[in-house]
Amino acid sequence: MKRGCIIAIDGPSGAGKSTVSQELARRLNYLYLDTGAMYRAAALQAKRLGVSWDDPQELARMCAKLEIDLVLKKGKPCTLLFGEDVSEAIRMPEMSMGASRVSAQQPVREKLWELQRRIGREGGIVAEGRDIGTVVFPEAECKFYLDATPEVRARRRCEELRGKGLAVDYTSTLEEVQKRDRDDQQRALAPLRPAPDAVIIDSTDLTPDEVVEVLLRVVAEAAGRLR
């Protein structure tokens, strides 16, 4: 018996998916599934092994032994790579581009799809990423596509990194955001796009709490239809 709905939240980098997904999961008492963290962890492992992010054969060998887990530590989501907490290491700017590149490789996608579906098969999850509603959980009861202008997303990214004590340049960050968008949207395998039945939300002028309230209303309506 399923524990609850599967809620899929897709969208580009910096749209606010992580913030609102975590809060939505908290309010619903659901599991939070951060698929982006899993791709970042895969990119980190490839870097540690000296494996090119663009080499499908070597990545396939790496994925055969890859162990990634998502856990809660003191109420906070953490990403484990072979049991090591790499939550901070995977948030470095380089890992953002690394995640985009390894995610274009079929061996990585297939391995992580397998792990993600295993985690979410019983429902009661809020899963966020770039292909949740289109590929990972096309059967999800609630699908959202969260977006914002590239300029706003770059500003949010700068604020996040500066909050961690890193020196970042807005212009360079904007260029990285735009390149990431192109890479994600143009890749042949599971490109970034809204699911046909997704509710599209522009968060450019909305606070995270306002976005969460919109999501909660849609989820409540869906739950009513499923009764």
Tab-separated table of C-alpha atoms in Angstrom:
chain	number	residue	atom	x	y	z
A	1	MET	CA	0.000	0.000	0.000
A	2	LYS	CA	1.382	3.407	-0.980
A	3	ARG	CA	2.275	5.856	1.794
A	4	GLY	CA	0.917	8.798	-0.205
A	5	CYS	CA	1.223	10.679	-3.475
A	6	ILE	CA	4.280	11.088	-5.641
A	7	ILE	CA	4.877	14.807	-6.152
A	8	ALA	CA	7.241	15.710	-9.008
A	9	ILE	CA	8.877	19.143	-9.139
A	10	ASP	CA	10.996	19.910	-12.197
A	11	GLY	CA	12.682	23.062	-13.403
A	12	PRO	CA	15.981	24.723	-14.255
A	13	SER	CA	18.848	25.549	-11.917
A	14	GLY	CA	18.069	28.329	-9.446
A	15	ALA	CA	14.287	28.236	-9.823
A	16	GLY	CA	13.907	27.497	-6.110
A	17	LYS	CA	13.070	23.802	-6.415
A	18	SER	CA	15.160	22.659	-3.459
A	19	THR	CA	13.836	25.259	-1.028
A	20	VAL	CA	10.169	24.739	-1.820
A	21	SER	CA	10.477	20.954	-2.192
A	22	GLN	CA	12.024	20.609	1.257
A	23	GLU	CA	9.356	22.806	2.830
A	24	LEU	CA	6.538	21.021	1.011
A	25	ALA	CA	7.896	17.649	2.143
A	26	ARG	CA	8.142	18.943	5.721
A	27	ARG	CA	4.552	20.175	5.746
A	28	LEU	CA	3.195	16.956	4.255
A	29	ASN	CA	5.506	14.725	6.315
A	30	TYR	CA	6.789	13.262	3.043
A	31	LEU	CA	10.255	12.100	2.057
A	32	TYR	CA	12.322	14.678	0.138
A	33	LEU	CA	14.129	13.213	-2.881
A	34	ASP	CA	16.825	15.548	-4.252
A	35	THR	CA	17.791	13.951	-7.561
A	36	GLY	CA	20.090	16.847	-8.456
A	37	ALA	CA	22.246	15.999	-5.449
A	38	MET	CA	22.568	12.458	-6.775
A	39	TYR	CA	23.903	13.684	-10.138
A	40	ARG	CA	26.302	16.021	-8.356
A	41	ALA	CA	27.528	13.102	-6.253
A	42	ALA	CA	28.069	11.045	-9.398
A	43	ALA	CA	30.067	13.919	-10.901
A	44	LEU	CA	32.134	14.178	-7.714
A	45	GLN	CA	32.911	10.464	-7.764
A	46	ALA	CA	33.968	10.673	-11.413
A	47	LYS	CA	36.296	13.554	-10.595
A	48	ARG	CA	37.823	11.645	-7.690
A	49	LEU	CA	38.470	8.665	-9.947
A	50	GLY	CA	39.842	10.784	-12.785
A	51	VAL	CA	36.954	9.740	-15.039
A	52	SER	CA	35.872	12.217	-17.710
A	53	TRP	CA	32.336	13.507	-17.282
A	54	ASP	CA	31.862	12.863	-21.018
A	55	ASP	CA	33.146	9.267	-21.237
A	56	PRO	CA	30.162	6.866	-21.267
A	57	GLN	CA	32.271	3.697	-21.111
A	58	GLU	CA	34.254	4.752	-18.042
A	59	LEU	CA	31.142	6.199	-16.410
A	60	ALA	CA	29.343	2.884	-16.956
A	61	ARG	CA	32.143	1.070	-15.117
A	62	MET	CA	31.975	3.621	-12.326
A	63	CYS	CA	28.182	3.300	-12.029
A	64	ALA	CA	28.376	-0.477	-11.683
A	65	LYS	CA	29.750	0.083	-8.169
A	66	LEU	CA	28.231	3.484	-7.388
A	67	GLU	CA	26.597	3.874	-3.962
A	68	ILE	CA	24.606	7.047	-3.292
A	69	ASP	CA	22.141	7.492	-0.435
A	70	LEU	CA	19.936	10.368	0.681
A	71	VAL	CA	19.389	10.548	4.449
A	72	LEU	CA	18.246	12.948	7.144
A	73	LYS	CA	20.759	14.152	9.733
A	74	LYS	CA	19.342	16.299	12.519
A	75	GLY	CA	16.392	17.087	10.276
A	76	LYS	CA	18.540	18.134	7.315
A	77	PRO	CA	18.826	16.214	4.027
A	78	CYS	CA	22.323	14.839	3.444
A	79	THR	CA	23.899	13.122	0.455
A	80	LEU	CA	26.126	10.135	1.134
A	81	LEU	CA	28.691	8.846	-1.349
A	82	PHE	CA	29.882	5.409	-0.236
A	83	GLY	CA	28.767	6.409	3.258
A	84	GLU	CA	30.646	9.745	3.269
A	85	ASP	CA	28.614	12.925	3.743
A	86	VAL	CA	29.403	14.979	0.628
A	87	SER	CA	26.558	17.486	1.016
A	88	GLU	CA	28.917	20.480	1.046
A	89	ALA	CA	31.397	19.186	-1.537
A	90	ILE	CA	28.706	18.667	-4.182
A	91	ARG	CA	27.465	22.264	-3.865
A	92	MET	CA	30.646	23.783	-5.235
A	93	PRO	CA	30.106	25.600	-8.587
A	94	GLU	CA	32.197	23.079	-10.523
A	95	MET	CA	29.861	20.264	-9.510
A	96	SER	CA	26.893	22.075	-11.034
A	97	MET	CA	28.440	21.829	-14.499
A	98	GLY	CA	29.687	18.328	-13.730
A	99	ALA	CA	26.160	17.222	-12.873
A	100	SER	CA	24.864	18.613	-16.157
A	101	ARG	CA	27.525	16.746	-18.130
A	102	VAL	CA	27.246	13.356	-16.441
A	103	SER	CA	23.460	13.567	-16.612
A	104	ALA	CA	23.749	13.586	-20.406
A	105	GLN	CA	25.368	10.137	-20.279
A	106	GLN	CA	23.011	7.158	-20.468
A	107	PRO	CA	24.862	4.898	-17.966
A	108	VAL	CA	24.602	7.577	-15.275
A	109	ARG	CA	20.958	8.334	-16.023
A	110	GLU	CA	19.945	4.687	-15.970
A	111	LYS	CA	21.770	3.996	-12.702
A	112	LEU	CA	20.251	6.987	-10.937
A	113	TRP	CA	16.777	6.369	-12.363
A	114	GLU	CA	16.990	2.901	-10.818
A	115	LEU	CA	17.966	4.315	-7.422
A	116	GLN	CA	15.325	7.062	-7.557
A	117	ARG	CA	12.493	4.701	-8.472
A	118	ARG	CA	13.514	2.338	-5.703
A	119	ILE	CA	13.297	5.178	-3.177
A	120	GLY	CA	9.963	6.489	-4.455
A	121	ARG	CA	8.066	3.346	-5.349
A	122	GLU	CA	5.920	3.422	-2.189
A	123	GLY	CA	4.900	7.062	-2.640
A	124	GLY	CA	4.822	9.726	0.036
A	125	ILE	CA	7.664	11.645	-1.614
A	126	VAL	CA	8.437	15.068	-3.014
A	127	ALA	CA	10.971	14.476	-5.787
A	128	GLU	CA	12.748	17.383	-7.451
A	129	GLY	CA	14.975	17.467	-10.487
A	130	ARG	CA	14.839	17.986	-14.228
A	131	ASP	CA	13.149	14.831	-15.518
A	132	ILE	CA	10.973	13.682	-12.631
A	133	GLY	CA	7.559	14.177	-14.196
A	134	THR	CA	8.683	13.232	-17.702
A	135	VAL	CA	10.861	10.158	-17.099
A	136	VAL	CA	11.404	9.055	-13.501
A	137	PHE	CA	7.806	9.223	-12.258
A	138	PRO	CA	5.529	9.905	-15.243
A	139	GLU	CA	2.745	8.375	-13.143
A	140	ALA	CA	3.128	11.024	-10.392
A	141	GLU	CA	-0.204	12.283	-9.089
A	142	CYS	CA	1.063	15.883	-8.893
A	143	LYS	CA	3.527	17.430	-11.337
A	144	PHE	CA	4.968	20.925	-11.215
A	145	TYR	CA	7.436	22.862	-13.341
A	146	LEU	CA	9.042	25.689	-11.388
A	147	ASP	CA	10.720	28.451	-13.395
A	148	ALA	CA	12.111	31.997	-13.061
A	149	THR	CA	14.046	34.385	-15.280
A	150	PRO	CA	17.756	33.579	-15.768
A	151	GLU	CA	18.655	36.903	-14.139
A	152	VAL	CA	16.742	36.128	-10.963
A	153	ARG	CA	18.089	32.577	-10.853
A	154	ALA	CA	21.669	33.861	-11.215
A	155	ARG	CA	21.108	36.345	-8.398
A	156	ARG	CA	19.758	33.606	-6.142
A	157	ARG	CA	22.749	31.419	-6.948
A	158	CYS	CA	25.161	34.249	-6.089
A	159	GLU	CA	23.410	34.826	-2.767
A	160	GLU	CA	23.603	31.110	-1.965
A	161	LEU	CA	27.337	30.899	-2.697
A	162	ARG	CA	28.179	34.167	-0.924
A	163	GLY	CA	26.327	32.815	2.093
A	164	LYS	CA	28.888	30.005	2.106
A	165	GLY	CA	31.762	32.487	2.060
A	166	LEU	CA	32.603	32.100	-1.632
A	167	ALA	CA	33.536	35.017	-3.877
A	168	VAL	CA	31.284	34.973	-6.946
A	169	ASP	CA	30.684	37.296	-9.870
A	170	TYR	CA	27.109	37.916	-11.035
A	171	THR	CA	27.947	38.194	-14.735
A	172	SER	CA	29.885	34.925	-14.742
A	173	THR	CA	27.146	33.226	-12.739
A	174	LEU	CA	24.496	34.407	-15.214
A	175	GLU	CA	26.544	33.013	-18.092
A	176	GLU	CA	26.856	29.684	-16.256
A	177	VAL	CA	23.094	29.580	-15.634
A	178	GLN	CA	22.357	30.255	-19.298
A	179	LYS	CA	24.856	27.614	-20.427
A	180	ARG	CA	23.384	25.089	-17.993
A	181	ASP	CA	19.926	25.840	-19.397
A	182	ARG	CA	21.103	25.219	-22.953
A	183	ASP	CA	22.888	22.013	-22.006
A	184	ASP	CA	19.903	20.680	-20.065
A	185	GLN	CA	17.325	21.606	-22.691
A	186	GLN	CA	19.294	20.412	-25.717
A	187	ARG	CA	20.637	17.068	-24.497
A	188	ALA	CA	19.313	14.066	-26.391
A	189	LEU	CA	18.626	12.010	-23.259
A	190	ALA	CA	15.790	13.224	-20.999
A	191	PRO	CA	16.015	16.937	-21.882
A	192	LEU	CA	14.685	19.515	-19.443
A	193	ARG	CA	11.060	20.296	-20.296
A	194	PRO	CA	7.715	20.449	-18.485
A	195	ALA	CA	5.598	17.306	-18.425
A	196	PRO	CA	2.469	17.795	-20.576
A	197	ASP	CA	0.266	17.712	-17.468
A	198	ALA	CA	2.544	19.746	-15.179
A	199	VAL	CA	1.367	22.895	-13.415
A	200	ILE	CA	3.822	25.617	-14.466
A	201	ILE	CA	4.742	28.167	-11.802
A	202	ASP	CA	6.860	31.271	-12.422
A	203	SER	CA	8.644	32.023	-9.144
A	204	THR	CA	10.354	35.201	-10.388
A	205	ASP	CA	8.234	37.488	-8.201
A	206	LEU	CA	7.160	34.970	-5.570
A	207	THR	CA	8.687	34.166	-2.203
A	208	PRO	CA	9.371	30.511	-1.370
A	209	ASP	CA	6.430	30.510	1.063
A	210	GLU	CA	4.101	31.839	-1.627
A	211	VAL	CA	5.204	29.091	-4.006
A	212	VAL	CA	4.668	26.445	-1.317
A	213	GLU	CA	1.127	27.703	-0.726
A	214	VAL	CA	0.364	27.336	-4.437
A	215	LEU	CA	1.754	23.794	-4.408
A	216	LEU	CA	-0.243	22.850	-1.321
A	217	ARG	CA	-3.496	23.998	-2.922
A	218	VAL	CA	-2.857	21.896	-6.025
A	219	VAL	CA	-1.850	18.866	-3.947
A	220	ALA	CA	-4.999	19.194	-1.811
A	221	GLU	CA	-7.157	19.331	-4.938
A	222	ALA	CA	-5.429	16.254	-6.355
A	223	ALA	CA	-5.838	14.370	-3.079
A	224	GLY	CA	-9.553	15.181	-3.127
A	225	ARG	CA	-9.914	13.737	-6.620
A	226	LEU	CA	-8.097	10.550	-5.611
A	227	ARG	CA	-10.374	9.801	-2.664
